[in-house]
Amino acid sequence: MKNAKVIEPFGLFFNLIFTVALLISRLLHPVSVQGLEYLPRHGALLVANHSSNWDPILLATALPRDYRLRVMGKEELFRNPVLNWAIRVGGAFPVKRGGADIQAVKTAIQSIRDGQNLLIFPEGTVIRDGIGKADGLPAHAHSGAAVIGVRTGAVFVPVFMDGEKKLFHRTRIIIGEPYTPSVTGRHGTAEEMQAIADELLRRAYALGGQQVGGKPLCR
């Protein structure tokens, strides 16, 4: 990324949190990973389907340890002081669901401009049997990921994760080819942002041979 600031080396606490998360997640939910070669080292916006609270942990620990990943996570996860500390050290930051969270958007944009990478689940909630757990609506994309990506010039990378995550059963993680949409003007229109978000989610599910909200999903 142009004008990206120098990023500090990974610290002791990050390596500790990453190692613990890796050991626990791989014991309970082993994974197979395809498409690591598609990941840009800097300025990527990973857009993944969301079917389990394990998704961010499984994906983050499936990437190289030195991959600079920030994760936009629901605010509720940050209410426990110990968990709040651990996931912030690991690169997560909170977002309020159900409305525009300006601070979260600013953090996301700055992270990409600083040369880091960002993971967003555009559905905004865990999807089970095609329905959002938090909103009760059919699986669909919110436009925020598209807005952040277009405004920062990030490279969009769709990611598919198997929906049904059974203990000790392998979960597929499939990383797709980078996607760079075209827009009107510098930031595009609201309609274009929604169309891009819809296309990103479609591409993510398609990597697993599914339509948006398709099975297998967590039950």
PDB file of C-alpha atoms in Angstrom:
ATOM      1  CA  MET A   1       0.000   0.000   0.000  1.00  0.00           C
ATOM      2  CA  LYS A   2       1.212   3.517  -0.742  1.00  0.00           C
ATOM      3  CA  ASN A   3       2.331   5.614   2.228  1.00  0.00           C
ATOM      4  CA  ALA A   4       1.868   2.676   4.609  1.00  0.00           C
ATOM      5  CA  LYS A   5       3.592   3.319   7.905  1.00  0.00           C
ATOM      6  CA  VAL A   6       6.269   1.040   9.299  1.00  0.00           C
ATOM      7  CA  ILE A   7       4.545  -1.703  11.301  1.00  0.00           C
ATOM      8  CA  GLU A   8       6.022  -2.766  14.613  1.00  0.00           C
ATOM      9  CA  PRO A   9       7.261  -6.367  14.955  1.00  0.00           C
ATOM     10  CA  PHE A  10       4.957  -8.917  16.528  1.00  0.00           C
ATOM     11  CA  GLY A  11       5.243  -8.887  20.299  1.00  0.00           C
ATOM     12  CA  LEU A  12       5.528 -11.620  22.908  1.00  0.00           C
ATOM     13  CA  PHE A  13       1.860 -11.431  23.886  1.00  0.00           C
ATOM     14  CA  PHE A  14       0.690 -11.744  20.262  1.00  0.00           C
ATOM     15  CA  ASN A  15       2.800 -14.861  19.764  1.00  0.00           C
ATOM     16  CA  LEU A  16       1.465 -16.314  23.017  1.00  0.00           C
ATOM     17  CA  ILE A  17      -2.178 -15.654  22.082  1.00  0.00           C
ATOM     18  CA  PHE A  18      -1.653 -16.982  18.543  1.00  0.00           C
ATOM     19  CA  THR A  19      -0.002 -20.182  19.810  1.00  0.00           C
ATOM     20  CA  VAL A  20      -2.719 -20.904  22.373  1.00  0.00           C
ATOM     21  CA  ALA A  21      -5.492 -20.181  19.843  1.00  0.00           C
ATOM     22  CA  LEU A  22      -3.788 -22.377  17.259  1.00  0.00           C
ATOM     23  CA  LEU A  23      -3.391 -25.336  19.597  1.00  0.00           C
ATOM     24  CA  ILE A  24      -6.955 -25.205  20.925  1.00  0.00           C
ATOM     25  CA  SER A  25      -8.612 -24.610  17.565  1.00  0.00           C
ATOM     26  CA  ARG A  26      -6.654 -27.314  15.748  1.00  0.00           C
ATOM     27  CA  LEU A  27      -7.388 -29.842  18.474  1.00  0.00           C
ATOM     28  CA  LEU A  28     -11.140 -29.192  18.369  1.00  0.00           C
ATOM     29  CA  HIS A  29     -11.556 -28.149  14.730  1.00  0.00           C
ATOM     30  CA  PRO A  30      -8.807 -29.261  12.335  1.00  0.00           C
ATOM     31  CA  VAL A  31      -8.786 -27.438   9.001  1.00  0.00           C
ATOM     32  CA  SER A  32      -7.637 -27.828   5.432  1.00  0.00           C
ATOM     33  CA  VAL A  33      -6.638 -24.661   3.593  1.00  0.00           C
ATOM     34  CA  GLN A  34      -6.631 -23.967  -0.138  1.00  0.00           C
ATOM     35  CA  GLY A  35      -5.604 -20.825  -1.986  1.00  0.00           C
ATOM     36  CA  LEU A  36      -3.002 -19.250   0.303  1.00  0.00           C
ATOM     37  CA  GLU A  37      -1.130 -18.256  -2.843  1.00  0.00           C
ATOM     38  CA  TYR A  38      -3.913 -15.775  -3.665  1.00  0.00           C
ATOM     39  CA  LEU A  39      -3.389 -13.690  -0.531  1.00  0.00           C
ATOM     40  CA  PRO A  40      -1.718 -10.302  -1.021  1.00  0.00           C
ATOM     41  CA  ARG A  41       0.734  -9.609   1.790  1.00  0.00           C
ATOM     42  CA  HIS A  42      -0.619  -6.102   2.382  1.00  0.00           C
ATOM     43  CA  GLY A  43      -3.854  -4.205   1.859  1.00  0.00           C
ATOM     44  CA  ALA A  44      -6.187  -7.180   1.439  1.00  0.00           C
ATOM     45  CA  LEU A  45      -9.794  -7.246   2.580  1.00  0.00           C
ATOM     46  CA  LEU A  46     -10.850 -10.834   3.243  1.00  0.00           C
ATOM     47  CA  VAL A  47     -14.607 -11.320   2.878  1.00  0.00           C
ATOM     48  CA  ALA A  48     -15.929 -14.594   4.319  1.00  0.00           C
ATOM     49  CA  ASN A  49     -19.233 -16.324   4.913  1.00  0.00           C
ATOM     50  CA  HIS A  50     -20.150 -16.695   8.589  1.00  0.00           C
ATOM     51  CA  SER A  51     -21.652 -19.832  10.096  1.00  0.00           C
ATOM     52  CA  SER A  52     -19.964 -20.244  13.478  1.00  0.00           C
ATOM     53  CA  ASN A  53     -18.335 -18.222  16.249  1.00  0.00           C
ATOM     54  CA  TRP A  54     -15.239 -20.321  15.518  1.00  0.00           C
ATOM     55  CA  ASP A  55     -14.847 -18.757  12.065  1.00  0.00           C
ATOM     56  CA  PRO A  56     -12.469 -15.856  12.903  1.00  0.00           C
ATOM     57  CA  ILE A  57     -10.244 -18.050  15.070  1.00  0.00           C
ATOM     58  CA  LEU A  58     -10.038 -20.871  12.542  1.00  0.00           C
ATOM     59  CA  LEU A  59      -9.293 -18.521   9.664  1.00  0.00           C
ATOM     60  CA  ALA A  60      -6.808 -16.302  11.510  1.00  0.00           C
ATOM     61  CA  THR A  61      -4.799 -19.293  12.733  1.00  0.00           C
ATOM     62  CA  ALA A  62      -4.909 -20.908   9.280  1.00  0.00           C
ATOM     63  CA  LEU A  63      -2.932 -17.984   7.853  1.00  0.00           C
ATOM     64  CA  PRO A  64       0.810 -17.536   8.315  1.00  0.00           C
ATOM     65  CA  ARG A  65       1.674 -16.304  11.809  1.00  0.00           C
ATOM     66  CA  ASP A  66       3.291 -13.174  10.379  1.00  0.00           C
ATOM     67  CA  TYR A  67       0.267 -12.277   8.231  1.00  0.00           C
ATOM     68  CA  ARG A  68      -0.904  -8.866   9.430  1.00  0.00           C
ATOM     69  CA  LEU A  69      -4.612  -9.495   9.989  1.00  0.00           C
ATOM     70  CA  ARG A  70      -7.144  -7.294  11.765  1.00  0.00           C
ATOM     71  CA  VAL A  71     -10.593  -8.723  12.470  1.00  0.00           C
ATOM     72  CA  MET A  72     -13.821  -6.773  12.827  1.00  0.00           C
ATOM     73  CA  GLY A  73     -15.765  -8.576  15.579  1.00  0.00           C
ATOM     74  CA  LYS A  74     -19.121  -8.060  17.241  1.00  0.00           C
ATOM     75  CA  GLU A  75     -19.072  -5.775  20.262  1.00  0.00           C
ATOM     76  CA  GLU A  76     -20.433  -8.447  22.614  1.00  0.00           C
ATOM     77  CA  LEU A  77     -17.150 -10.379  22.442  1.00  0.00           C
ATOM     78  CA  PHE A  78     -15.276  -7.485  24.042  1.00  0.00           C
ATOM     79  CA  ARG A  79     -17.343  -7.204  27.228  1.00  0.00           C
ATOM     80  CA  ASN A  80     -15.338  -9.796  29.150  1.00  0.00           C
ATOM     81  CA  PRO A  81     -12.099  -8.107  30.302  1.00  0.00           C
ATOM     82  CA  VAL A  82      -9.872 -11.156  29.788  1.00  0.00           C
ATOM     83  CA  LEU A  83     -11.315 -12.021  26.373  1.00  0.00           C
ATOM     84  CA  ASN A  84     -11.239  -8.333  25.418  1.00  0.00           C
ATOM     85  CA  TRP A  85      -7.503  -8.189  26.134  1.00  0.00           C
ATOM     86  CA  ALA A  86      -6.739 -11.445  24.342  1.00  0.00           C
ATOM     87  CA  ILE A  87      -8.604 -10.751  21.115  1.00  0.00           C
ATOM     88  CA  ARG A  88      -7.372  -7.155  20.909  1.00  0.00           C
ATOM     89  CA  VAL A  89      -3.800  -8.409  21.212  1.00  0.00           C
ATOM     90  CA  GLY A  90      -4.671 -10.876  18.464  1.00  0.00           C
ATOM     91  CA  GLY A  91      -5.758  -8.062  16.148  1.00  0.00           C
ATOM     92  CA  ALA A  92      -9.528  -7.801  16.652  1.00  0.00           C
ATOM     93  CA  PHE A  93     -11.524  -4.621  17.209  1.00  0.00           C
ATOM     94  CA  PRO A  94     -15.235  -4.183  18.015  1.00  0.00           C
ATOM     95  CA  VAL A  95     -18.122  -3.140  15.817  1.00  0.00           C
ATOM     96  CA  LYS A  96     -21.665  -2.353  16.937  1.00  0.00           C
ATOM     97  CA  ARG A  97     -24.264  -4.295  14.994  1.00  0.00           C
ATOM     98  CA  GLY A  98     -27.537  -2.858  13.778  1.00  0.00           C
ATOM     99  CA  GLY A  99     -26.298   0.552  12.691  1.00  0.00           C
ATOM    100  CA  ALA A 100     -23.393   2.592  11.388  1.00  0.00           C
ATOM    101  CA  ASP A 101     -20.373   2.348  13.700  1.00  0.00           C
ATOM    102  CA  ILE A 102     -18.176   5.223  12.550  1.00  0.00           C
ATOM    103  CA  GLN A 103     -15.290   4.378  14.872  1.00  0.00           C
ATOM    104  CA  ALA A 104     -15.155   0.776  13.659  1.00  0.00           C
ATOM    105  CA  VAL A 105     -15.159   1.939  10.047  1.00  0.00           C
ATOM    106  CA  LYS A 106     -12.348   4.413  10.772  1.00  0.00           C
ATOM    107  CA  THR A 107     -10.296   1.675  12.445  1.00  0.00           C
ATOM    108  CA  ALA A 108     -10.881  -0.661   9.500  1.00  0.00           C
ATOM    109  CA  ILE A 109      -9.904   1.965   6.945  1.00  0.00           C
ATOM    110  CA  GLN A 110      -6.795   2.998   8.864  1.00  0.00           C
ATOM    111  CA  SER A 111      -5.706  -0.625   9.274  1.00  0.00           C
ATOM    112  CA  ILE A 112      -5.698  -1.153   5.520  1.00  0.00           C
ATOM    113  CA  ARG A 113      -4.023   2.177   4.844  1.00  0.00           C
ATOM    114  CA  ASP A 114      -1.317   1.182   7.314  1.00  0.00           C
ATOM    115  CA  GLY A 115      -0.551  -1.861   5.170  1.00  0.00           C
ATOM    116  CA  GLN A 116      -2.351  -4.434   7.283  1.00  0.00           C
ATOM    117  CA  ASN A 117      -5.083  -6.819   6.127  1.00  0.00           C
ATOM    118  CA  LEU A 118      -8.680  -6.965   7.289  1.00  0.00           C
ATOM    119  CA  LEU A 119     -11.212  -9.779   7.779  1.00  0.00           C
ATOM    120  CA  ILE A 120     -14.921  -8.936   7.579  1.00  0.00           C
ATOM    121  CA  PHE A 121     -17.995 -11.159   7.677  1.00  0.00           C
ATOM    122  CA  PRO A 122     -20.422  -9.133   5.515  1.00  0.00           C
ATOM    123  CA  GLU A 123     -23.467 -11.071   6.714  1.00  0.00           C
ATOM    124  CA  GLY A 124     -22.957  -9.430  10.090  1.00  0.00           C
ATOM    125  CA  THR A 125     -24.182 -12.446  12.046  1.00  0.00           C
ATOM    126  CA  VAL A 126     -23.858 -16.201  12.209  1.00  0.00           C
ATOM    127  CA  ILE A 127     -25.992 -17.881   9.532  1.00  0.00           C
ATOM    128  CA  ARG A 128     -27.792 -21.081  10.427  1.00  0.00           C
ATOM    129  CA  ASP A 129     -30.014 -22.909   7.945  1.00  0.00           C
ATOM    130  CA  GLY A 130     -29.838 -19.842   5.718  1.00  0.00           C
ATOM    131  CA  ILE A 131     -31.117 -17.470   8.423  1.00  0.00           C
ATOM    132  CA  GLY A 132     -29.216 -14.855  10.440  1.00  0.00           C
ATOM    133  CA  LYS A 133     -29.018 -15.750  14.116  1.00  0.00           C
ATOM    134  CA  ALA A 134     -29.111 -12.108  15.270  1.00  0.00           C
ATOM    135  CA  ASP A 135     -31.626 -10.602  12.842  1.00  0.00           C
ATOM    136  CA  GLY A 136     -33.763 -13.569  11.749  1.00  0.00           C
ATOM    137  CA  LEU A 137     -33.382 -12.562   8.096  1.00  0.00           C
ATOM    138  CA  PRO A 138     -32.286 -14.648   5.118  1.00  0.00           C
ATOM    139  CA  ALA A 139     -28.537 -14.599   4.561  1.00  0.00           C
ATOM    140  CA  HIS A 140     -27.472 -11.396   2.818  1.00  0.00           C
ATOM    141  CA  ALA A 141     -24.505  -9.021   2.601  1.00  0.00           C
ATOM    142  CA  HIS A 142     -24.266  -5.612   4.199  1.00  0.00           C
ATOM    143  CA  SER A 143     -22.524  -2.973   2.123  1.00  0.00           C
ATOM    144  CA  GLY A 144     -19.939  -1.931   4.723  1.00  0.00           C
ATOM    145  CA  ALA A 145     -17.199  -4.239   3.476  1.00  0.00           C
ATOM    146  CA  ALA A 146     -17.545  -2.836  -0.042  1.00  0.00           C
ATOM    147  CA  VAL A 147     -17.420   0.757   1.236  1.00  0.00           C
ATOM    148  CA  ILE A 148     -14.256   0.126   3.238  1.00  0.00           C
ATOM    149  CA  GLY A 149     -12.564  -1.724   0.396  1.00  0.00           C
ATOM    150  CA  VAL A 150     -13.368   0.841  -2.277  1.00  0.00           C
ATOM    151  CA  ARG A 151     -12.353   3.824  -0.131  1.00  0.00           C
ATOM    152  CA  THR A 152      -8.991   2.289   0.719  1.00  0.00           C
ATOM    153  CA  GLY A 153      -8.236   0.685  -2.628  1.00  0.00           C
ATOM    154  CA  ALA A 154      -7.995  -2.701  -0.912  1.00  0.00           C
ATOM    155  CA  VAL A 155      -7.871  -5.916  -2.882  1.00  0.00           C
ATOM    156  CA  PHE A 156     -11.005  -7.954  -2.124  1.00  0.00           C
ATOM    157  CA  VAL A 157     -10.397 -11.642  -1.417  1.00  0.00           C
ATOM    158  CA  PRO A 158     -13.454 -13.943  -1.049  1.00  0.00           C
ATOM    159  CA  VAL A 159     -13.131 -16.771   1.482  1.00  0.00           C
ATOM    160  CA  PHE A 160     -15.363 -19.793   2.017  1.00  0.00           C
ATOM    161  CA  MET A 161     -15.560 -21.743   5.279  1.00  0.00           C
ATOM    162  CA  ASP A 162     -17.525 -24.943   5.721  1.00  0.00           C
ATOM    163  CA  GLY A 163     -20.701 -24.263   7.634  1.00  0.00           C
ATOM    164  CA  GLU A 164     -21.136 -27.308   9.811  1.00  0.00           C
ATOM    165  CA  LYS A 165     -18.332 -27.406  12.363  1.00  0.00           C
ATOM    166  CA  LYS A 166     -18.399 -30.643  14.327  1.00  0.00           C
ATOM    167  CA  LEU A 167     -15.830 -31.359  16.994  1.00  0.00           C
ATOM    168  CA  PHE A 168     -12.762 -33.153  15.623  1.00  0.00           C
ATOM    169  CA  HIS A 169     -14.108 -32.998  12.031  1.00  0.00           C
ATOM    170  CA  ARG A 170     -12.125 -31.156   9.392  1.00  0.00           C
ATOM    171  CA  THR A 171     -13.311 -27.748   8.169  1.00  0.00           C
ATOM    172  CA  ARG A 172     -12.460 -26.571   4.660  1.00  0.00           C
ATOM    173  CA  ILE A 173     -11.152 -23.040   4.226  1.00  0.00           C
ATOM    174  CA  ILE A 174     -10.973 -21.981   0.582  1.00  0.00           C
ATOM    175  CA  ILE A 175      -9.394 -18.676  -0.396  1.00  0.00           C
ATOM    176  CA  GLY A 176     -10.450 -17.348  -3.777  1.00  0.00           C
ATOM    177  CA  GLU A 177      -8.792 -15.203  -6.403  1.00  0.00           C
ATOM    178  CA  PRO A 178      -8.567 -11.463  -5.664  1.00  0.00           C
ATOM    179  CA  TYR A 179     -11.410  -9.337  -6.983  1.00  0.00           C
ATOM    180  CA  THR A 180     -11.197  -5.651  -7.938  1.00  0.00           C
ATOM    181  CA  PRO A 181     -14.566  -4.106  -8.884  1.00  0.00           C
ATOM    182  CA  SER A 182     -15.041  -0.913 -10.864  1.00  0.00           C
ATOM    183  CA  VAL A 183     -17.139   1.966  -9.537  1.00  0.00           C
ATOM    184  CA  THR A 184     -18.428   5.354 -10.599  1.00  0.00           C
ATOM    185  CA  GLY A 185     -16.201   8.210  -9.454  1.00  0.00           C
ATOM    186  CA  ARG A 186     -13.914   7.843  -6.441  1.00  0.00           C
ATOM    187  CA  HIS A 187     -16.269   6.125  -4.016  1.00  0.00           C
ATOM    188  CA  GLY A 188     -19.101   4.798  -6.167  1.00  0.00           C
ATOM    189  CA  THR A 189     -22.805   4.971  -5.432  1.00  0.00           C
ATOM    190  CA  ALA A 190     -24.754   3.301  -2.636  1.00  0.00           C
ATOM    191  CA  GLU A 191     -26.254   0.941  -5.192  1.00  0.00           C
ATOM    192  CA  GLU A 192     -22.790   0.001  -6.461  1.00  0.00           C
ATOM    193  CA  MET A 193     -21.576  -0.663  -2.921  1.00  0.00           C
ATOM    194  CA  GLN A 194     -24.456  -3.032  -2.279  1.00  0.00           C
ATOM    195  CA  ALA A 195     -23.921  -4.767  -5.607  1.00  0.00           C
ATOM    196  CA  ILE A 196     -20.225  -5.267  -4.821  1.00  0.00           C
ATOM    197  CA  ALA A 197     -21.017  -6.648  -1.362  1.00  0.00           C
ATOM    198  CA  ASP A 198     -23.572  -9.026  -2.870  1.00  0.00           C
ATOM    199  CA  GLU A 199     -21.047 -10.197  -5.464  1.00  0.00           C
ATOM    200  CA  LEU A 200     -18.345 -10.735  -2.856  1.00  0.00           C
ATOM    201  CA  LEU A 201     -20.633 -12.883  -0.730  1.00  0.00           C
ATOM    202  CA  ARG A 202     -21.768 -14.814  -3.803  1.00  0.00           C
ATOM    203  CA  ARG A 203     -18.134 -15.495  -4.719  1.00  0.00           C
ATOM    204  CA  ALA A 204     -17.326 -16.636  -1.184  1.00  0.00           C
ATOM    205  CA  TYR A 205     -20.148 -19.178  -1.118  1.00  0.00           C
ATOM    206  CA  ALA A 206     -19.420 -20.277  -4.686  1.00  0.00           C
ATOM    207  CA  LEU A 207     -15.929 -21.380  -3.634  1.00  0.00           C
ATOM    208  CA  GLY A 208     -17.662 -24.068  -1.608  1.00  0.00           C
ATOM    209  CA  GLY A 209     -20.112 -24.921  -4.375  1.00  0.00           C
ATOM    210  CA  GLN A 210     -23.017 -23.181  -2.654  1.00  0.00           C
ATOM    211  CA  GLN A 211     -25.428 -20.325  -3.144  1.00  0.00           C
ATOM    212  CA  VAL A 212     -25.647 -17.579  -0.510  1.00  0.00           C
ATOM    213  CA  GLY A 213     -27.005 -19.114   2.675  1.00  0.00           C
ATOM    214  CA  GLY A 214     -26.554 -22.603   1.250  1.00  0.00           C
ATOM    215  CA  LYS A 215     -25.831 -25.779   3.144  1.00  0.00           C
ATOM    216  CA  PRO A 216     -24.022 -27.297   4.948  1.00  0.00           C
ATOM    217  CA  LEU A 217     -24.659 -24.855   7.772  1.00  0.00           C
ATOM    218  CA  CYS A 218     -24.358 -24.989  11.525  1.00  0.00           C
ATOM    219  CA  ARG A 219     -27.357 -26.350  13.413  1.00  0.00           C
TER     220      ARG A 219
END
